mmCIF file of C-alpha atoms in Angstrom:
data_model
loop_
_atom_site.group_PDB
_atom_site.id
_atom_site.type_symbol
_atom_site.label_atom_id
_atom_site.label_comp_id
_atom_site.label_asym_id
_atom_site.label_seq_id
_atom_site.Cartn_x
_atom_site.Cartn_y
_atom_site.Cartn_z
ATOM 1 C CA MET V 1 -0.056 -0.124 0.039
ATOM 2 C CA THR V 2 1.400 3.398 -1.034
ATOM 3 C CA GLN V 3 0.045 6.843 0.217
ATOM 4 C CA VAL V 4 0.781 10.234 -0.773
ATOM 5 C CA VAL V 5 1.996 12.351 2.281
ATOM 6 C CA GLU V 6 0.715 15.659 2.296
ATOM 7 C CA ASN V 7 1.638 16.178 -1.308
ATOM 8 C CA ARG V 8 5.288 16.323 0.145
ATOM 9 C CA LYS V 9 8.087 16.674 -2.393
ATOM 10 C CA ILE V 10 10.772 14.217 -1.907
ATOM 11 C CA ASN V 11 13.786 14.560 -4.386
ATOM 12 C CA TYR V 12 16.211 12.073 -2.996
ATOM 13 C CA LEU V 13 15.997 9.095 -1.280
ATOM 14 C CA ASP V 14 18.959 10.080 0.674
ATOM 15 C CA ASP V 15 16.848 12.963 2.035
ATOM 16 C CA ILE V 16 14.368 10.602 3.596
ATOM 17 C CA PRO V 17 14.746 10.093 7.212
ATOM 18 C CA ASN V 18 13.654 6.747 8.528
ATOM 19 C CA TYR V 19 11.997 8.612 11.243
ATOM 20 C CA TYR V 20 10.568 12.149 11.185
ATOM 21 C CA ARG V 21 8.804 14.367 13.649
ATOM 22 C CA GLY V 22 7.103 17.584 12.430
ATOM 23 C CA ASN V 23 4.501 19.694 14.413
ATOM 24 C CA LYS V 24 2.385 17.230 16.323
ATOM 25 C CA THR V 25 2.783 14.385 13.753
ATOM 26 C CA MET V 26 4.941 11.652 13.267
ATOM 27 C CA ILE V 27 5.910 9.777 10.183
ATOM 28 C CA LEU V 28 7.044 6.347 9.927
ATOM 29 C CA TRP V 29 8.980 4.982 7.029
ATOM 30 C CA SER V 30 9.488 1.277 6.158
ATOM 31 C CA VAL V 31 12.038 0.579 3.756
ATOM 32 C CA ASP V 32 12.178 -2.921 2.130
ATOM 33 C CA SER V 33 15.210 -2.176 -0.099
ATOM 34 C CA ILE V 34 16.842 0.521 -1.572
ATOM 35 C CA ASN V 35 19.029 0.166 -4.635
ATOM 36 C CA ASN V 36 20.428 3.560 -5.432
ATOM 37 C CA ASP V 37 21.723 2.620 -8.939
ATOM 38 C CA GLU V 38 18.325 1.546 -10.195
ATOM 39 C CA ASP V 39 16.439 4.597 -8.589
ATOM 40 C CA SER V 40 18.925 7.475 -9.034
ATOM 41 C CA ASN V 41 17.085 8.757 -11.786
ATOM 42 C CA ILE V 42 13.586 8.847 -10.150
ATOM 43 C CA ASN V 43 11.594 11.797 -10.491
ATOM 44 C CA ASN V 44 9.063 13.172 -8.153
ATOM 45 C CA GLU V 45 6.163 11.922 -10.074
ATOM 46 C CA ASP V 46 7.297 8.624 -10.391
ATOM 47 C CA PHE V 47 8.421 8.607 -7.018
ATOM 48 C CA PHE V 48 5.373 7.013 -5.382
ATOM 49 C CA THR V 49 4.886 4.568 -7.893
ATOM 50 C CA LYS V 50 8.286 3.266 -8.625
ATOM 51 C CA SER V 51 9.881 3.861 -5.338
ATOM 52 C CA PRO V 52 11.277 0.878 -3.584
ATOM 53 C CA LEU V 53 9.811 2.411 -0.618
ATOM 54 C CA LYS V 54 7.013 -0.030 -0.266
ATOM 55 C CA TYR V 55 5.251 1.371 2.365
ATOM 56 C CA ILE V 56 4.801 4.903 3.316
ATOM 57 C CA LYS V 57 2.633 5.505 6.398
ATOM 58 C CA THR V 58 0.993 8.571 7.553
ATOM 59 C CA PRO V 59 0.498 8.914 11.123
ATOM 60 C CA ILE V 60 -3.090 8.908 12.552
ATOM 61 C CA SER V 61 -4.327 12.280 14.263
ATOM 62 C CA PHE V 62 -7.443 11.746 16.262
ATOM 63 C CA ALA V 63 -9.374 13.269 19.259
ATOM 64 C CA VAL V 64 -11.301 11.662 22.065
ATOM 65 C CA ALA V 65 -12.766 13.273 25.173
ATOM 66 C CA ASP V 66 -11.572 16.632 23.821
ATOM 67 C CA THR V 67 -7.928 15.650 23.685
ATOM 68 C CA ASP V 68 -5.538 15.089 20.745
ATOM 69 C CA PHE V 69 -3.516 12.144 20.095
ATOM 70 C CA VAL V 70 -1.229 10.935 17.506
ATOM 71 C CA LEU V 71 -0.437 7.174 16.738
ATOM 72 C CA PRO V 72 1.704 5.525 14.202
ATOM 73 C CA TYR V 73 -0.066 4.277 11.127
ATOM 74 C CA ASP V 74 0.715 0.546 12.177
ATOM 75 C CA LEU V 75 -1.617 1.231 15.042
ATOM 76 C CA SER V 76 -4.714 2.184 13.346
ATOM 77 C CA HIS V 77 -6.457 -0.781 14.767
ATOM 78 C CA ILE V 78 -5.759 0.610 18.099
ATOM 79 C CA LYS V 79 -7.063 3.969 17.163
ATOM 80 C CA ASN V 80 -10.314 2.327 15.999
ATOM 81 C CA ALA V 81 -10.808 0.733 19.284
ATOM 82 C CA ILE V 82 -10.292 3.597 21.245
ATOM 83 C CA THR V 83 -12.534 5.872 19.192
ATOM 84 C CA LYS V 84 -15.164 3.340 19.481
ATOM 85 C CA SER V 85 -14.936 3.312 23.160
ATOM 86 C CA GLU V 86 -15.835 7.066 23.537
ATOM 87 C CA SER V 87 -19.481 6.344 23.892
ATOM 88 C CA ILE V 88 -18.628 5.320 27.265
ATOM 89 C CA LEU V 89 -18.438 8.912 28.304
ATOM 90 C CA LYS V 90 -22.290 9.390 27.329
ATOM 91 C CA LEU V 91 -23.494 6.752 29.790
ATOM 92 C CA LYS V 92 -25.462 8.302 32.480
ATOM 93 C CA GLU V 93 -26.102 7.272 35.977
ATOM 94 C CA ASN V 94 -28.146 4.045 36.166
ATOM 95 C CA TRP V 95 -26.736 3.205 32.557
ATOM 96 C CA ASP V 96 -27.303 -0.793 33.183
ATOM 97 C CA GLU V 97 -30.744 -0.194 34.874
ATOM 98 C CA GLU V 98 -29.190 -1.565 37.935
ATOM 99 C CA GLY V 99 -27.605 1.576 39.547
ATOM 100 C CA ALA V 100 -24.452 1.837 37.581
ATOM 101 C CA LEU V 101 -22.331 5.136 37.973
ATOM 102 C CA PRO V 102 -21.042 7.038 34.935
ATOM 103 C CA THR V 103 -17.313 7.338 34.428
ATOM 104 C CA ASP V 104 -15.511 10.676 34.084
ATOM 105 C CA LYS V 105 -13.075 12.075 31.597
ATOM 106 C CA LYS V 106 -10.082 11.767 33.670
ATOM 107 C CA THR V 107 -10.586 8.180 34.291
ATOM 108 C CA PHE V 108 -11.255 7.502 30.563
ATOM 109 C CA LEU V 109 -8.142 9.454 29.584
ATOM 110 C CA ASN V 110 -5.932 7.446 32.212
ATOM 111 C CA ALA V 111 -6.892 4.375 30.266
ATOM 112 C CA ILE V 112 -6.495 5.936 26.739
ATOM 113 C CA ARG V 113 -3.042 7.355 27.802
ATOM 114 C CA PHE V 114 -1.769 3.985 28.762
ATOM 115 C CA ILE V 115 -2.985 2.221 25.695
ATOM 116 C CA ILE V 116 -1.395 4.916 23.701
ATOM 117 C CA LYS V 117 1.994 4.999 25.727
ATOM 118 C CA TYR V 118 2.601 1.392 25.639
ATOM 119 C CA SER V 119 1.481 0.494 22.113
ATOM 120 C CA SER V 120 3.433 3.315 20.830
ATOM 121 C CA TYR V 121 6.704 2.367 23.055
ATOM 122 C CA LEU V 122 6.476 -1.211 22.043
ATOM 123 C CA LEU V 123 6.016 -0.235 18.242
ATOM 124 C CA GLU V 124 9.301 2.000 18.738
ATOM 125 C CA SER V 125 11.260 -0.786 20.653
ATOM 126 C CA LYS V 126 13.935 -3.184 19.200
ATOM 127 C CA GLU V 127 11.454 -5.827 18.562
ATOM 128 C CA LYS V 128 8.814 -3.523 16.701
ATOM 129 C CA THR V 129 5.746 -4.951 18.531
ATOM 130 C CA VAL V 130 2.554 -4.105 16.936
ATOM 131 C CA LEU V 131 0.150 -4.598 19.848
ATOM 132 C CA ASP V 132 -3.458 -6.037 19.570
ATOM 133 C CA TYR V 133 -6.350 -3.748 20.110
ATOM 134 C CA PRO V 134 -7.914 -3.870 23.357
ATOM 135 C CA ASP V 135 -11.460 -3.985 24.792
ATOM 136 C CA ILE V 136 -12.085 -0.882 26.558
ATOM 137 C CA SER V 137 -15.229 -1.026 28.782
ATOM 138 C CA ILE V 138 -16.825 0.677 31.494
ATOM 139 C CA LEU V 139 -17.356 -1.111 34.986
ATOM 140 C CA ARG V 140 -20.238 -0.416 37.395
ATOM 141 C CA ASP V 141 -18.683 2.191 39.482
ATOM 142 C CA GLY V 142 -17.504 4.269 36.608
ATOM 143 C CA ALA V 143 -14.069 2.510 36.676
ATOM 144 C CA ILE V 144 -12.570 1.706 33.234
ATOM 145 C CA ALA V 145 -11.258 -1.718 32.253
ATOM 146 C CA VAL V 146 -8.796 -2.507 29.245
ATOM 147 C CA ASN V 147 -8.407 -5.797 28.320
ATOM 148 C CA TRP V 148 -6.503 -7.636 25.863
ATOM 149 C CA GLU V 149 -6.884 -11.240 24.845
ATOM 150 C CA THR V 150 -4.582 -13.516 22.569
ATOM 151 C CA LYS V 151 -4.771 -17.115 21.781
ATOM 152 C CA ASN V 152 -1.995 -17.462 24.562
ATOM 153 C CA ALA V 153 -2.683 -14.704 27.068
ATOM 154 C CA SER V 154 -5.078 -12.496 28.802
ATOM 155 C CA PHE V 155 -4.302 -9.007 30.384
ATOM 156 C CA THR V 156 -6.783 -6.981 32.303
ATOM 157 C CA ILE V 157 -5.808 -3.514 33.696
ATOM 158 C CA ILE V 158 -8.578 -1.375 35.725
ATOM 159 C CA PHE V 159 -8.329 2.356 36.052
ATOM 160 C CA GLU V 160 -10.269 3.352 39.004
ATOM 161 C CA LYS V 161 -12.302 6.541 39.386
ATOM 162 C CA ASP V 162 -10.318 8.088 41.941
ATOM 163 C CA ASP V 163 -7.444 9.177 39.811
ATOM 164 C CA LYS V 164 -4.788 7.267 41.810
ATOM 165 C CA ASP V 165 -1.169 6.981 40.048
ATOM 166 C CA VAL V 166 -1.074 3.387 40.392
ATOM 167 C CA SER V 167 -3.628 0.759 38.283
ATOM 168 C CA TYR V 168 -3.534 -2.980 39.129
ATOM 169 C CA TYR V 169 -3.797 -5.548 36.194
ATOM 170 C CA TYR V 170 -4.104 -9.101 35.860
ATOM 171 C CA ALA V 171 -1.772 -10.989 33.127
ATOM 172 C CA LYS V 172 -1.873 -14.659 32.560
ATOM 173 C CA GLU V 173 -0.585 -16.835 29.958
ATOM 174 C CA LYS V 174 -2.745 -19.703 29.222
ATOM 175 C CA ASN V 175 -0.306 -22.388 29.557
ATOM 176 C CA SER V 176 1.263 -20.875 32.695
ATOM 177 C CA PHE V 177 0.005 -21.361 36.206
ATOM 178 C CA ILE V 178 1.557 -18.413 37.438
ATOM 179 C CA PRO V 179 -0.326 -15.071 36.520
ATOM 180 C CA LEU V 180 1.207 -11.654 37.335
ATOM 181 C CA ARG V 181 -0.725 -9.529 39.564
ATOM 182 C CA TYR V 182 0.997 -6.354 39.350
ATOM 183 C CA GLY V 183 0.296 -2.409 40.153
ATOM 184 C CA VAL V 184 1.808 -0.176 37.429
ATOM 185 C CA ASN V 185 2.154 3.733 37.966
ATOM 186 C CA ILE V 186 0.365 5.048 34.957
ATOM 187 C CA LYS V 187 1.655 8.410 35.263
ATOM 188 C CA GLY V 188 5.417 7.617 35.362
ATOM 189 C CA ASP V 189 7.577 6.180 32.947
ATOM 190 C CA ILE V 190 7.095 2.916 30.992
ATOM 191 C CA ASP V 191 7.256 -0.030 33.493
ATOM 192 C CA LYS V 192 9.672 -2.447 31.636
ATOM 193 C CA THR V 193 8.197 -5.617 33.203
ATOM 194 C CA THR V 194 4.802 -4.880 31.842
ATOM 195 C CA ALA V 195 5.962 -3.572 28.549
ATOM 196 C CA ILE V 196 8.148 -6.826 28.025
ATOM 197 C CA TRP V 197 5.043 -9.106 28.978
ATOM 198 C CA MET V 198 2.906 -7.048 26.678
ATOM 199 C CA SER V 199 5.401 -7.706 23.896
ATOM 200 C CA GLU V 200 5.879 -11.217 24.267
ATOM 201 C CA ASN V 201 2.006 -11.921 24.881
ATOM 202 C CA LEU V 202 -0.217 -9.615 23.087
ATOM 203 C CA LYS V 203 0.937 -9.193 19.422
ATOM 204 C CA TYR V 204 -1.642 -8.283 16.944
ATOM 205 C CA ASN V 205 -2.884 -11.216 14.920
ATOM 206 C CA GLN V 206 -1.873 -13.865 17.156
ATOM 207 C CA GLY V 207 -5.431 -14.871 17.165
ATOM 208 C CA ASN V 208 -8.232 -14.147 19.754
ATOM 209 C CA PRO V 209 -10.493 -16.656 21.189
ATOM 210 C CA PHE V 210 -13.201 -14.124 21.873
ATOM 211 C CA ARG V 211 -13.458 -12.550 18.542
ATOM 212 C CA MET N 1 -28.208 -39.464 66.730
ATOM 213 C CA ASP N 2 -26.927 -38.362 63.258
ATOM 214 C CA VAL N 3 -28.939 -35.433 62.142
ATOM 215 C CA ARG N 4 -28.615 -34.270 58.683
ATOM 216 C CA LYS N 5 -29.956 -31.464 57.217
ATOM 217 C CA SER N 6 -31.992 -32.063 54.009
ATOM 218 C CA GLU N 7 -32.340 -28.553 53.074
ATOM 219 C CA ILE N 8 -29.508 -25.719 52.683
ATOM 220 C CA GLN N 9 -30.680 -22.812 54.973
ATOM 221 C CA PRO N 10 -30.102 -19.233 54.690
ATOM 222 C CA GLY N 11 -26.841 -18.375 55.273
ATOM 223 C CA GLU N 12 -25.280 -21.597 54.680
ATOM 224 C CA PRO N 13 -22.800 -22.125 51.630
ATOM 225 C CA LEU N 14 -23.824 -23.614 48.531
ATOM 226 C CA PRO N 15 -22.958 -27.002 47.419
ATOM 227 C CA LEU N 16 -19.757 -27.393 45.115
ATOM 228 C CA THR N 17 -21.589 -29.665 42.751
ATOM 229 C CA ASP N 18 -23.992 -27.051 41.762
ATOM 230 C CA SER N 19 -24.199 -23.922 39.530
ATOM 231 C CA VAL N 20 -25.423 -20.316 39.840
ATOM 232 C CA TYR N 21 -27.153 -18.157 37.124
ATOM 233 C CA ARG N 22 -26.058 -14.552 36.695
ATOM 234 C CA HIS N 23 -27.977 -12.471 34.536
ATOM 235 C CA GLY N 24 -27.687 -9.084 32.931
ATOM 236 C CA VAL N 25 -28.711 -6.435 30.188
ATOM 237 C CA ASN N 26 -27.563 -8.140 26.762
ATOM 238 C CA THR N 27 -26.231 -4.814 25.403
ATOM 239 C CA MET N 28 -23.895 -4.548 28.203
ATOM 240 C CA VAL N 29 -22.807 -8.248 28.666
ATOM 241 C CA GLU N 30 -22.679 -9.046 24.848
ATOM 242 C CA LYS N 31 -20.923 -6.581 22.538
ATOM 243 C CA GLU N 32 -20.125 -6.856 18.788
ATOM 244 C CA ASP N 33 -16.419 -7.702 18.190
ATOM 245 C CA ARG N 34 -15.846 -7.733 22.011
ATOM 246 C CA TYR N 35 -15.159 -10.498 24.634
ATOM 247 C CA THR N 36 -18.374 -12.265 25.575
ATOM 248 C CA PRO N 37 -19.522 -12.129 28.394
ATOM 249 C CA THR N 38 -18.039 -8.784 29.218
ATOM 250 C CA ILE N 39 -16.134 -8.323 32.633
ATOM 251 C CA TYR N 40 -18.641 -5.750 33.800
ATOM 252 C CA PHE N 41 -21.021 -8.599 33.991
ATOM 253 C CA PHE N 42 -19.290 -9.933 37.241
ATOM 254 C CA ASP N 43 -18.561 -6.354 38.525
ATOM 255 C CA LEU N 44 -20.074 -5.094 41.794
ATOM 256 C CA SER N 45 -22.275 -2.121 41.826
ATOM 257 C CA GLN N 46 -21.985 0.596 44.758
ATOM 258 C CA THR N 47 -25.030 -0.951 46.531
ATOM 259 C CA ASP N 48 -23.298 -4.467 46.129
ATOM 260 C CA LYS N 49 -20.244 -2.804 47.778
ATOM 261 C CA ASN N 50 -22.363 -1.232 50.340
ATOM 262 C CA THR N 51 -24.041 -4.788 51.262
ATOM 263 C CA GLY N 52 -20.426 -6.474 51.985
ATOM 264 C CA TYR N 53 -19.129 -7.072 48.598
ATOM 265 C CA SER N 54 -21.426 -9.495 47.214
ATOM 266 C CA LEU N 55 -22.464 -10.276 43.723
ATOM 267 C CA SER N 56 -26.168 -11.584 43.185
ATOM 268 C CA VAL N 57 -26.942 -14.829 41.698
ATOM 269 C CA ASP N 58 -29.667 -17.339 41.342
ATOM 270 C CA TRP N 59 -28.985 -21.117 42.571
ATOM 271 C CA ASP N 60 -29.671 -23.352 39.804
ATOM 272 C CA LYS N 61 -31.538 -25.905 41.955
ATOM 273 C CA LYS N 62 -34.048 -23.393 43.170
ATOM 274 C CA THR N 63 -34.939 -21.918 39.982
ATOM 275 C CA THR N 64 -35.287 -22.420 36.255
ATOM 276 C CA PRO N 65 -33.851 -19.799 33.807
ATOM 277 C CA GLU N 66 -37.109 -18.684 32.912
ATOM 278 C CA GLU N 67 -38.086 -17.943 36.602
ATOM 279 C CA SER N 68 -34.921 -15.753 36.914
ATOM 280 C CA ILE N 69 -36.252 -13.524 33.929
ATOM 281 C CA ILE N 70 -39.977 -13.669 35.173
ATOM 282 C CA ARG N 71 -38.717 -12.181 38.405
ATOM 283 C CA ILE N 72 -37.036 -9.400 36.658
ATOM 284 C CA GLY N 73 -40.135 -8.519 34.493
ATOM 285 C CA CYS N 74 -41.964 -8.356 37.792
ATOM 286 C CA SER N 75 -39.325 -6.082 39.274
ATOM 287 C CA TYR N 76 -39.235 -2.481 39.487
ATOM 288 C CA LYS N 77 -36.466 -0.482 38.209
ATOM 289 C CA THR N 78 -34.028 0.959 40.801
ATOM 290 C CA LYS N 79 -34.760 4.426 39.369
ATOM 291 C CA PRO N 80 -37.265 5.766 38.240
ATOM 292 C CA ASP N 81 -39.770 3.984 41.067
ATOM 293 C CA PHE N 82 -42.594 2.267 39.971
ATOM 294 C CA GLU N 83 -41.700 1.171 36.257
ATOM 295 C CA PHE N 84 -41.130 -2.464 35.612
ATOM 296 C CA LYS N 85 -37.571 -3.445 34.482
ATOM 297 C CA ASN N 86 -37.133 -4.734 30.852
ATOM 298 C CA TYR N 87 -36.807 -8.208 31.042
ATOM 299 C CA LYS N 88 -36.747 -8.985 27.191
ATOM 300 C CA ASN N 89 -33.214 -7.567 27.017
ATOM 301 C CA ARG N 90 -31.678 -10.236 29.265
ATOM 302 C CA VAL N 91 -29.012 -12.879 29.146
ATOM 303 C CA ILE N 92 -28.051 -15.647 31.603
ATOM 304 C CA TYR N 93 -24.819 -17.380 32.207
ATOM 305 C CA ALA N 94 -24.109 -19.997 34.429
ATOM 306 C CA LEU N 95 -20.996 -20.477 36.851
ATOM 307 C CA GLU N 96 -19.874 -23.718 38.612
ATOM 308 C CA ILE N 97 -19.868 -23.075 42.200
ATOM 309 C CA ALA N 98 -16.644 -25.202 42.692
ATOM 310 C CA PHE N 99 -15.070 -22.874 40.267
ATOM 311 C CA ILE N 100 -15.946 -19.744 41.905
ATOM 312 C CA ASP N 101 -15.083 -21.367 45.383
ATOM 313 C CA SER N 102 -11.490 -22.271 44.038
ATOM 314 C CA LEU N 103 -10.650 -18.622 43.386
ATOM 315 C CA ASP N 104 -8.580 -17.159 46.112
ATOM 316 C CA TRP N 105 -10.485 -13.947 45.830
ATOM 317 C CA ILE N 106 -13.690 -15.162 46.880
ATOM 318 C CA SER N 107 -14.468 -15.470 50.608
ATOM 319 C CA LYS N 108 -17.882 -17.241 50.338
ATOM 320 C CA ILE N 109 -21.038 -18.395 48.175
ATOM 321 C CA GLU N 110 -24.020 -18.272 50.539
ATOM 322 C CA TYR N 111 -27.633 -19.082 50.045
ATOM 323 C CA SER N 112 -29.570 -15.896 50.705
ATOM 324 C CA PRO N 113 -33.089 -16.343 49.694
ATOM 325 C CA THR N 114 -35.316 -12.998 49.573
ATOM 326 C CA ILE N 115 -38.790 -14.103 50.813
ATOM 327 C CA HIS N 116 -41.099 -11.368 52.127
ATOM 328 C CA THR N 117 -43.937 -12.672 54.444
ATOM 329 C CA LYS N 118 -46.209 -10.336 52.207
ATOM 330 C CA GLU N 119 -45.323 -10.088 48.671
ATOM 331 C CA ILE N 120 -44.245 -6.406 47.847
ATOM 332 C CA LEU N 121 -45.173 -4.969 44.648
ATOM 333 C CA GLY N 122 -42.184 -4.895 42.296
ATOM 334 C CA HIS N 123 -40.043 -6.882 44.656
ATOM 335 C CA PRO N 124 -40.981 -10.550 43.969
ATOM 336 C CA ASN N 125 -39.827 -13.180 46.278
ATOM 337 C CA ASN N 126 -36.685 -15.164 45.134
ATOM 338 C CA LYS N 127 -35.994 -18.491 46.923
ATOM 339 C CA ALA N 128 -33.035 -19.066 44.710
ATOM 340 C CA HIS N 129 -31.347 -15.732 45.438
ATOM 341 C CA SER N 130 -27.710 -16.316 46.398
ATOM 342 C CA LEU N 131 -24.440 -14.333 47.143
ATOM 343 C CA VAL N 132 -21.044 -14.700 46.057
ATOM 344 C CA PHE N 133 -18.862 -12.702 48.510
ATOM 345 C CA TYR N 134 -15.698 -11.004 47.150
ATOM 346 C CA ASP N 135 -12.690 -10.654 49.568
ATOM 347 C CA LYS N 136 -13.150 -6.987 50.477
ATOM 348 C CA ALA N 137 -9.516 -6.530 51.517
ATOM 349 C CA GLU N 138 -7.461 -5.502 48.549
ATOM 350 C CA TYR N 139 -10.641 -5.479 46.207
ATOM 351 C CA ALA N 140 -8.742 -3.054 43.915
ATOM 352 C CA GLN N 141 -5.828 -5.206 43.749
ATOM 353 C CA ASN N 142 -7.739 -8.467 43.080
ATOM 354 C CA ARG N 143 -10.416 -6.829 40.880
ATOM 355 C CA PRO N 144 -8.667 -7.405 37.474
ATOM 356 C CA ALA N 145 -7.953 -11.005 38.111
ATOM 357 C CA LEU N 146 -11.420 -11.826 39.913
ATOM 358 C CA LEU N 147 -13.315 -10.249 36.785
ATOM 359 C CA THR N 148 -11.057 -11.833 34.166
ATOM 360 C CA GLU N 149 -11.456 -15.287 35.600
ATOM 361 C CA LEU N 150 -15.133 -15.167 36.002
ATOM 362 C CA ARG N 151 -15.597 -13.907 32.619
ATOM 363 C CA ASN N 152 -13.300 -16.865 31.112
ATOM 364 C CA HIS N 153 -15.089 -19.329 32.778
ATOM 365 C CA ALA N 154 -18.488 -18.208 31.821
ATOM 366 C CA LYS N 155 -17.649 -17.841 28.125
ATOM 367 C CA ASP N 156 -19.129 -21.082 26.959
ATOM 368 C CA LYS N 157 -21.717 -21.185 29.717
ATOM 369 C CA LYS N 158 -24.547 -19.072 28.449
ATOM 370 C CA ILE N 159 -28.124 -20.423 29.167
ATOM 371 C CA GLU N 160 -30.865 -20.449 26.770
ATOM 372 C CA PHE N 161 -34.570 -20.160 28.016
ATOM 373 C CA ASP N 162 -38.081 -19.961 26.529
ATOM 374 C CA MET N 163 -38.871 -16.253 26.204
ATOM 375 C CA THR N 164 -42.620 -17.219 25.103
ATOM 376 C CA LYS N 165 -43.065 -18.821 28.486
ATOM 377 C CA VAL N 166 -41.538 -15.992 30.099
ATOM 378 C CA GLU N 167 -43.716 -13.536 28.389
ATOM 379 C CA VAL N 168 -47.037 -15.090 29.495
ATOM 380 C CA PHE N 169 -45.987 -15.209 33.141
ATOM 381 C CA VAL N 170 -44.503 -11.627 33.138
ATOM 382 C CA GLU N 171 -47.668 -10.220 31.696
ATOM 383 C CA LYS N 172 -49.933 -12.139 33.975
ATOM 384 C CA CYS N 173 -48.023 -10.734 37.063
ATOM 385 C CA ARG N 174 -47.887 -7.169 35.740
ATOM 386 C CA LYS N 175 -51.791 -7.379 35.284
ATOM 387 C CA ASN N 176 -52.326 -8.764 38.767
ATOM 388 C CA LYS N 177 -50.175 -5.718 40.229
ATOM 389 C CA LYS N 178 -52.486 -3.095 38.335
#
């Protein structure tokens, strides 16, 4: 798949950075192979059709809960899950006819920031892990649950409505009897233990028994 | 003399060989392209927390799935008052008591029938009503594990019921109340 990036003119392959940051945007380039001899005469018009650049991917800008976010193109499935979940904010008190409480923007955004932070970090890591998309749901007291399920593992983290720094999660590999129950500081730096576990167990397209 | 109780009494634990039913609103429990049932289904409401961190279920030895749904149709909503609950949008999943009991974060599964000496309008008796008590200490830490395990266990345990039968009884019960 090839896309024109904002009519940007690119003259030389050498000018193309592997990784470019502009104003609030990020462009990721994946280069399959570059054969300078073969492509040295390429002009701008031909660039996108003849270039050895197989994938030119625009970053995805989107807004949820009146807040702007940007995700790399490879995480568009995660963006879709996030925007789909925004309807949670519209639920009023007693939304389940059993006295359930609504959530609030702060709690919802804590969950969204966690997803974006870890999925972006893993994609930029040495392993370039593309994280699967999670199920984002509201709980009865207005807390937000984020749940990943793959064929081999399950990960559930709950963001309580009290805006605490620590959120608790449960991570379990299906062939292991020793699950991980852990508290992670959601407002601090990336927790490496959590990130490594996610990278190993929650890859996109691993197969999901619930879908 | 060997005295054996033939019946489980209120406040006593349910037998590990049986199951309990949990019902909920279908749109909240079963979502398109989402994990079914949702973990919301096993979460406690604020009212549940105020009454000892317990989840309401129906003991399968004392009810049929249809009776569970009929009771919903004959119950008032929490808010607004004096309006009957929608019973046509409900789903039921079964949970094995032995499995629930095996989880570290459960303190007990207790028989707790709600039987009024005189029937109260919009609050039908429920001789099957039981409570699954979650461990209150460290609930926040245990909550993700507890909800995930219950959800995973219930995944293939959806219970079908005869809605035609339910409708007949609910309409009858609602007419009687007018």
